[in-house]
Amino acid sequence: MADAPTDPFAFFAQFMKPGSGTPNPFMPPLTAEEIDRKIAELRTVEQWLQMQVGMLQMTVQTLELQKAGLAAFKQGLDPKQGGGE
């Protein structure tokens, strides 16, 4: 392994150089356009997540209604049963 680098952090050090020309993944964007684009992306993700939460809540409510309907059906078939679980 004669090609082994002497500095294991050399790869990361290149990102910290101000004039390297490569975008720094550890620093936030500095232009207004990049910030606006990032805000728009994050708002889109936020809306998608809110929609998913709504779908999840609706699914839980549907299952609760099905459970209540099943319990009522069983109660109708066997009225002597206390209706408990």
XYZ file of N, CA and C in Angstrom, residues 1-11:
33
model
N 0.832 -1.184 0.000
C 0.000 0.000 0.000
C 0.873 1.244 0.000
N 1.635 1.405 -1.038
C 2.512 2.555 -1.152
C 1.728 3.815 -1.476
N 0.482 3.666 -1.961
C -0.316 4.828 -2.352
C -1.160 5.372 -1.200
N -1.000 4.857 -0.001
C -1.811 5.291 1.137
C -1.538 6.763 1.434
N -2.601 7.559 1.612
C -2.389 8.976 1.925
C -1.808 9.137 3.325
N -1.004 10.160 3.489
C -0.409 10.405 4.797
C -1.393 11.096 5.735
N -2.302 11.883 5.177
C -3.297 12.589 5.992
C -4.674 11.976 5.728
N -5.256 11.270 6.694
C -6.563 10.648 6.442
C -7.687 11.659 6.276
N -7.478 12.905 6.685
C -8.520 13.923 6.579
C -8.288 14.878 5.407
N -7.394 14.527 4.498
C -7.097 15.395 3.356
C -8.328 15.580 2.477
N -9.113 14.530 2.338
C -10.328 14.627 1.526
C -11.267 15.686 2.077
